[in-house]
Coordinates of N, CA and C in Angstrom, one line a residue:
M28 N 28.6 10.0 1.6 CA 27.3 9.6 1.3 C 27.2 9.4 -0.2
T29 N 26.6 8.2 -0.6 CA 26.4 8.0 -2.0 C 25.2 8.7 -2.5
E30 N 25.1 8.8 -3.9 CA 23.9 9.4 -4.5 C 22.7 8.7 -4.1
D31 N 22.7 7.3 -4.1 CA 21.5 6.6 -3.7 C 21.1 6.9 -2.3
E32 N 22.0 7.1 -1.4 CA 21.6 7.4 0.0 C 21.0 8.8 0.1
E33 N 21.5 9.7 -0.7 CA 20.9 11.1 -0.7 C 19.5 11.1 -1.3
T34 N 19.2 10.3 -2.3 CA 17.9 10.4 -2.9 C 16.9 9.4 -2.4
A35 N 17.4 8.4 -1.7 CA 16.4 7.4 -1.2 C 16.8 7.0 0.2
P36 N 16.5 7.8 1.2 CA 16.8 7.5 2.6 C 15.8 6.5 3.1
E37 N 15.8 5.3 2.6 CA 14.8 4.3 3.0 C 15.2 3.7 4.3
N38 N 14.6 4.1 5.4 CA 14.9 3.5 6.7 C 13.6 3.5 7.4
Q39 N 13.6 2.9 8.6 CA 12.4 2.8 9.4 C 11.8 4.1 9.7
N40 N 12.6 5.1 10.1 CA 12.0 6.4 10.5 C 11.3 7.1 9.3
S41 N 12.0 7.0 8.1 CA 11.4 7.5 6.9 C 10.0 6.9 6.6
M42 N 10.0 5.6 6.7 CA 8.8 4.8 6.4 C 7.7 5.2 7.4
R43 N 8.0 5.5 8.7 CA 7.0 5.9 9.7 C 6.5 7.3 9.3
M44 N 7.4 8.2 8.8 CA 7.0 9.5 8.4 C 6.0 9.4 7.2
I45 N 6.3 8.6 6.3 CA 5.5 8.4 5.1 C 4.1 7.9 5.5
Y46 N 4.1 6.9 6.4 CA 2.8 6.4 6.9 C 2.0 7.4 7.5
A47 N 2.6 8.2 8.5 CA 1.9 9.3 9.2 C 1.4 10.3 8.2
G48 N 2.3 10.7 7.3 CA 1.9 11.7 6.3 C 0.7 11.3 5.4
N49 N 0.7 10.1 5.0 CA -0.4 9.6 4.2 C -1.7 9.5 5.0
R50 N -1.6 9.1 6.2 CA -2.8 9.1 7.1 C -3.4 10.5 7.2
L51 N -2.5 11.4 7.5 CA -2.8 12.8 7.7 C -3.5 13.4 6.4
L52 N -3.0 13.1 5.3 CA -3.5 13.6 4.0 C -4.9 13.0 3.6
R53 N -5.1 11.8 4.1 CA -6.4 11.1 3.8 C -7.5 11.6 4.7
Q54 N -7.2 12.4 5.7 CA -8.2 12.9 6.7 C -9.3 13.7 5.9
K55 N -10.5 13.4 6.2 CA -11.6 14.1 5.5 C -11.4 15.7 5.7
G56 N -11.5 16.4 4.6 CA -11.5 17.8 4.7 C -10.1 18.4 4.8
W57 N -9.0 17.6 4.5 CA -7.7 18.2 4.5 C -7.5 19.3 3.5
D58 N -7.2 20.4 3.9 CA -7.0 21.5 3.0 C -5.9 22.5 3.6
G59 N -4.7 22.1 3.5 CA -3.7 22.9 4.2 C -2.4 22.8 3.5
K60 N -1.5 23.7 3.8 CA -0.2 23.8 3.1 C 0.8 22.9 4.0
I61 N 1.7 22.2 3.2 CA 2.6 21.3 3.8 C 4.1 21.8 3.6
L62 N 4.8 21.9 4.7 CA 6.2 22.2 4.6 C 7.1 21.0 4.9
D63 N 7.9 20.7 3.9 CA 8.9 19.5 4.0 C 10.2 20.1 4.3
I64 N 10.7 20.1 5.5 CA 12.0 20.6 5.9 C 13.1 19.6 5.8
G65 N 14.1 19.9 5.0 CA 15.1 18.9 4.7 C 14.6 17.9 3.7
C66 N 14.0 18.5 2.6 CA 13.2 17.7 1.7 C 14.0 16.7 0.8
N67 N 15.4 16.9 0.8 CA 16.2 16.0 0.0 C 15.9 16.3 -1.4
S68 N 15.7 15.2 -2.2 CA 15.3 15.4 -3.6 C 13.9 15.2 -3.8
G69 N 13.1 15.4 -2.8 CA 11.6 15.2 -2.9 C 11.2 13.9 -2.5
F70 N 12.0 13.2 -1.6 CA 11.7 11.9 -1.2 C 10.3 11.7 -0.6
L71 N 9.9 12.6 0.3 CA 8.6 12.4 0.9 C 7.5 12.7 -0.1
L72 N 7.6 13.7 -0.9 CA 6.6 14.0 -2.0 C 6.4 12.8 -2.9
R73 N 7.5 12.1 -3.2 CA 7.4 10.9 -4.1 C 6.5 9.8 -3.5
H74 N 6.5 9.8 -2.1 CA 5.8 8.7 -1.5 C 4.4 9.1 -0.9
L75 N 4.1 10.3 -0.9 CA 2.8 10.7 -0.4 C 1.8 10.6 -1.6
G76 N 0.5 10.6 -1.2 CA -0.5 10.5 -2.2 C -0.6 11.8 -3.0
A77 N -1.6 12.0 -3.7 CA -1.8 13.2 -4.6 C -1.8 14.5 -3.7
I78 N -1.0 15.4 -4.1 CA -0.9 16.7 -3.4 C -1.0 17.8 -4.4
R79 N -1.9 18.7 -4.2 CA -2.0 19.8 -5.1 C -0.7 20.6 -5.1
E80 N -0.3 21.1 -6.2 CA 0.9 21.8 -6.3 C 1.0 23.0 -5.4
D81 N -0.1 23.7 -5.1 CA 0.0 24.9 -4.2 C 0.0 24.5 -2.7
E82 N -0.1 23.2 -2.4 CA -0.1 22.8 -1.0 C 1.3 22.5 -0.5
Y83 N 2.3 22.2 -1.3 CA 3.5 21.6 -0.9 C 4.7 22.6 -1.1
V84 N 5.5 22.8 -0.1 CA 6.8 23.5 -0.2 C 7.9 22.6 0.4
G85 N 8.9 22.4 -0.4 CA 10.1 21.6 0.1 C 11.3 22.5 0.3
I86 N 11.9 22.5 1.4 CA 13.2 23.3 1.6 C 14.3 22.4 2.0
D87 N 15.5 22.7 1.5 CA 16.7 22.0 1.9 C 17.9 23.0 1.7
S88 N 19.0 22.8 2.5 CA 20.1 23.6 2.4 C 21.0 23.3 1.2
S89 N 20.8 22.2 0.5 CA 21.6 21.7 -0.6 C 21.0 22.1 -1.9
Q90 N 21.8 23.0 -2.6 CA 21.4 23.4 -4.0 C 21.2 22.2 -4.9
N91 N 22.2 21.2 -4.8 CA 22.1 20.0 -5.7 C 20.8 19.2 -5.5
L92 N 20.4 19.0 -4.2 CA 19.2 18.3 -3.9 C 18.0 19.0 -4.4
I93 N 18.0 20.3 -4.2 CA 16.8 21.1 -4.6 C 16.7 21.1 -6.2
T94 N 17.8 21.2 -6.9 CA 17.8 21.1 -8.3 C 17.3 19.8 -8.8
N95 N 17.7 18.7 -8.2 CA 17.1 17.4 -8.5 C 15.6 17.3 -8.3
A96 N 15.2 17.8 -7.2 CA 13.7 17.8 -6.8 C 13.0 18.7 -7.9
Q97 N 13.5 19.8 -8.2 CA 12.8 20.7 -9.2 C 12.7 20.0 -10.6
M98 N 13.7 19.2 -10.9 CA 13.6 18.5 -12.2 C 12.6 17.4 -12.2
M99 N 12.5 16.7 -11.0 CA 11.5 15.6 -10.9 C 10.1 16.1 -10.7
F100 N 9.9 17.1 -10.0 CA 8.6 17.6 -9.6 C 8.4 19.1 -10.1
T101 N 8.2 19.2 -11.3 CA 8.2 20.6 -11.9 C 7.0 21.5 -11.5
H102 N 6.0 20.9 -10.9 CA 4.8 21.7 -10.5 C 4.8 22.1 -9.0
N103 N 5.8 21.5 -8.3 CA 5.8 21.8 -6.8 C 6.9 22.8 -6.5
K104 N 6.9 23.4 -5.4 CA 7.8 24.5 -5.0 C 8.9 23.9 -4.1
F105 N 10.2 24.1 -4.6 CA 11.3 23.7 -3.8 C 12.3 24.9 -3.7
E106 N 12.8 25.1 -2.5 CA 13.7 26.3 -2.3 C 14.9 25.9 -1.4
V107 N 16.0 26.5 -1.7 CA 17.2 26.4 -0.9 C 17.1 27.4 0.2
L108 N 16.9 26.8 1.4 CA 16.7 27.6 2.6 C 17.2 26.9 3.8
S109 N 17.5 27.7 4.8 CA 17.9 27.1 6.1 C 16.7 26.9 7.0
V110 N 16.7 25.8 7.7 CA 15.7 25.5 8.7 C 15.7 26.6 9.8
L111 N 16.8 27.3 10.0 CA 16.9 28.2 11.1 C 16.3 29.6 10.7
D112 N 15.9 29.8 9.4 CA 15.4 31.0 9.0 C 14.4 30.8 7.8
I113 N 13.2 30.4 8.2 CA 12.2 30.0 7.2 C 11.4 31.3 6.9
P114 N 11.5 31.8 5.6 CA 10.9 33.1 5.3 C 9.4 33.1 5.0
Y115 N 8.7 32.4 5.8 CA 7.2 32.4 5.6 C 6.6 33.0 6.9
P116 N 5.4 33.5 6.7 CA 4.8 34.2 7.9 C 4.4 33.1 9.0
E117 N 4.2 33.7 10.2 CA 3.8 32.8 11.3 C 2.4 32.2 10.9
K118 N 2.3 30.9 11.4 CA 1.0 30.2 11.2 C 0.6 30.0 9.8
Y119 N 1.5 29.7 8.9 CA 1.3 29.6 7.5 C 1.0 28.2 7.0
F120 N 1.6 27.2 7.6 CA 1.5 25.8 7.2 C 0.6 25.0 8.2
Q121 N -0.2 24.1 7.6 CA -1.0 23.2 8.4 C -0.2 22.1 8.9
C122 N 0.9 21.7 8.3 CA 1.7 20.6 8.6 C 3.2 20.8 8.2
F123 N 4.1 20.3 9.1 CA 5.5 20.2 8.6 C 6.0 18.9 8.9
F124 N 6.9 18.5 8.0 CA 7.7 17.2 8.1 C 9.2 17.6 8.3
M125 N 9.8 17.0 9.2 CA 11.3 17.2 9.4 C 11.9 15.9 9.6
G126 N 12.3 15.3 8.5 CA 12.7 13.9 8.5 C 14.2 13.8 8.5
E127 N 14.8 13.2 9.5 CA 16.2 12.9 9.5 C 17.1 14.1 9.2
L128 N 16.8 15.2 10.0 CA 17.5 16.5 9.8 C 18.2 16.9 11.1
L129 N 17.6 16.7 12.2 CA 18.1 17.3 13.5 C 19.5 16.8 13.7
E130 N 19.9 15.6 13.4 CA 21.2 15.1 13.7 C 22.3 15.7 12.9
H131 N 21.9 16.5 11.8 CA 22.9 17.2 11.0 C 23.1 18.6 11.5
L132 N 22.5 19.0 12.6 CA 22.6 20.3 13.2 C 23.4 20.2 14.4
D133 N 24.1 21.3 14.8 CA 24.8 21.3 16.1 C 23.7 21.3 17.2
S134 N 24.1 20.9 18.4 CA 23.1 20.8 19.5 C 22.4 22.1 19.7
G135 N 23.1 23.2 19.7 CA 22.4 24.5 19.9 C 21.4 24.9 18.8
E136 N 21.6 24.4 17.6 CA 20.7 24.7 16.5 C 19.5 23.8 16.4
Q137 N 19.5 22.7 17.1 CA 18.4 21.7 17.1 C 17.1 22.4 17.6
E138 N 17.2 23.0 18.8 CA 16.1 23.6 19.4 C 15.6 24.8 18.6
L139 N 16.5 25.6 18.0 CA 16.1 26.7 17.2 C 15.4 26.2 15.9
A140 N 15.8 25.1 15.4 CA 15.1 24.5 14.2 C 13.7 24.1 14.5
I141 N 13.5 23.5 15.6 CA 12.1 23.1 16.0 C 11.3 24.4 16.3
M142 N 11.9 25.4 17.0 CA 11.1 26.6 17.2 C 10.7 27.3 15.9
E143 N 11.6 27.3 15.0 CA 11.3 28.0 13.7 C 10.2 27.2 12.9
A144 N 10.3 25.9 13.0 CA 9.2 25.1 12.3 C 7.9 25.3 13.1
A145 N 7.9 25.4 14.4 CA 6.7 25.7 15.1 C 6.1 27.1 14.9
R146 N 7.0 28.0 14.6 CA 6.6 29.4 14.3 C 5.7 29.5 13.1
V147 N 6.0 28.7 12.1 CA 5.2 28.8 10.8 C 4.1 27.8 10.8
L148 N 3.8 27.1 11.9 CA 2.8 26.1 12.0 C 1.5 26.7 12.5
K149 N 0.4 26.5 11.8 CA -0.9 27.0 12.3 C -1.3 26.3 13.6
P150 N -2.1 27.0 14.4 CA -2.6 26.4 15.6 C -3.4 25.2 15.2
G151 N -3.3 24.1 15.9 CA -4.0 22.8 15.6 C -3.3 22.1 14.5
G152 N -2.2 22.6 14.0 CA -1.5 21.9 12.9 C -0.7 20.7 13.4
F153 N 0.0 20.0 12.5 CA 0.8 18.9 12.9 C 2.2 19.1 12.5
G154 N 3.1 18.6 13.4 CA 4.5 18.6 13.0 C 5.0 17.1 13.2
I155 N 5.7 16.6 12.2 CA 6.2 15.2 12.3 C 7.7 15.3 12.2
I156 N 8.4 14.8 13.2 CA 9.9 14.9 13.2 C 10.4 13.4 13.4
T157 N 11.4 13.1 12.6 CA 12.1 11.8 12.9 C 13.6 12.1 13.0
T158 N 14.3 11.3 13.8 CA 15.7 11.4 13.9 C 16.2 10.0 14.4
P159 N 17.4 9.6 14.0 CA 17.9 8.3 14.4 C 18.3 8.4 15.9
S160 N 18.2 7.3 16.5 CA 18.6 7.2 17.9 C 20.1 7.2 18.1
K161 N 20.6 8.0 19.1 CA 22.0 8.0 19.4 C 22.5 6.6 19.8
L162 N 21.6 5.8 20.3 CA 22.0 4.5 20.9 C 22.2 3.5 19.8
K163 N 21.9 3.8 18.5 CA 22.0 2.8 17.4 C 23.4 2.8 16.8
G164 N 24.3 3.6 17.3 CA 25.7 3.7 16.8 C 26.0 5.0 16.2
Y165 N 27.3 5.3 16.2 CA 27.8 6.6 15.8 C 27.9 6.6 14.2
N166 N 27.4 7.8 13.7 CA 27.5 8.1 12.3 C 28.4 9.3 12.1
P167 N 29.5 9.2 11.5 CA 30.4 10.4 11.4 C 29.9 11.6 10.6
E168 N 28.8 11.4 9.9 CA 28.2 12.5 9.1 C 27.2 13.3 10.0
H169 N 26.9 12.8 11.2 CA 26.0 13.5 12.1 C 26.7 14.3 13.0
K170 N 26.3 15.6 13.2 CA 26.9 16.5 14.1 C 26.5 16.2 15.6
H171 N 25.2 15.9 15.8 CA 24.8 15.7 17.2 C 23.5 14.8 17.2
E172 N 23.7 13.5 17.4 CA 22.6 12.6 17.5 C 22.0 12.7 18.9
L173 N 20.7 12.3 19.0 CA 20.0 12.5 20.3 C 19.6 11.2 20.9
T174 N 19.6 11.2 22.2 CA 18.9 10.1 22.9 C 17.4 10.4 23.0
L175 N 16.6 9.5 23.4 CA 15.2 9.8 23.5 C 14.9 10.9 24.5
N176 N 15.6 10.9 25.6 CA 15.4 12.0 26.6 C 15.9 13.4 26.1
E177 N 17.0 13.4 25.3 CA 17.4 14.7 24.7 C 16.4 15.2 23.7
F178 N 15.8 14.2 23.0 CA 14.8 14.6 22.0 C 13.6 15.2 22.7
K179 N 13.1 14.5 23.7 CA 12.0 15.0 24.5 C 12.2 16.4 25.1
D180 N 13.5 16.6 25.5 CA 13.8 17.9 26.1 C 13.8 19.1 25.1
L181 N 13.9 18.8 23.8 CA 13.8 19.9 22.8 C 12.4 20.4 22.8

């Protein structure tokens, strides 16, 4: 993967997530914490509207990507963490984004990742997940791509 691909995953799924995120944040009375799971170098934060620094937490398993994000967004919180063990209390976040992450996990870890994200989500909160379709062709960097039915079964 090139540096450009790591820092700018511009694809249709990412654009849909940005659109949904911006609509969500424009809702009247939004006042909640956002968890960006697999935040890369802050890709989503770069494209969302104004977010208070205490609202956003970005996590990624890559120290390099987190370091880049911390340099670009000095007032927001970024942490090197695993999606399988998010050290926040239950029902802490109003919203989570998980963009283009599931395919990088083994099949057994995918359901655990979604369960862990749901654990930290407040009742009535939103979770937005994107993943490429298995039907669009094989990517050797992906551990387990999903069909639509496999995704629904998670």
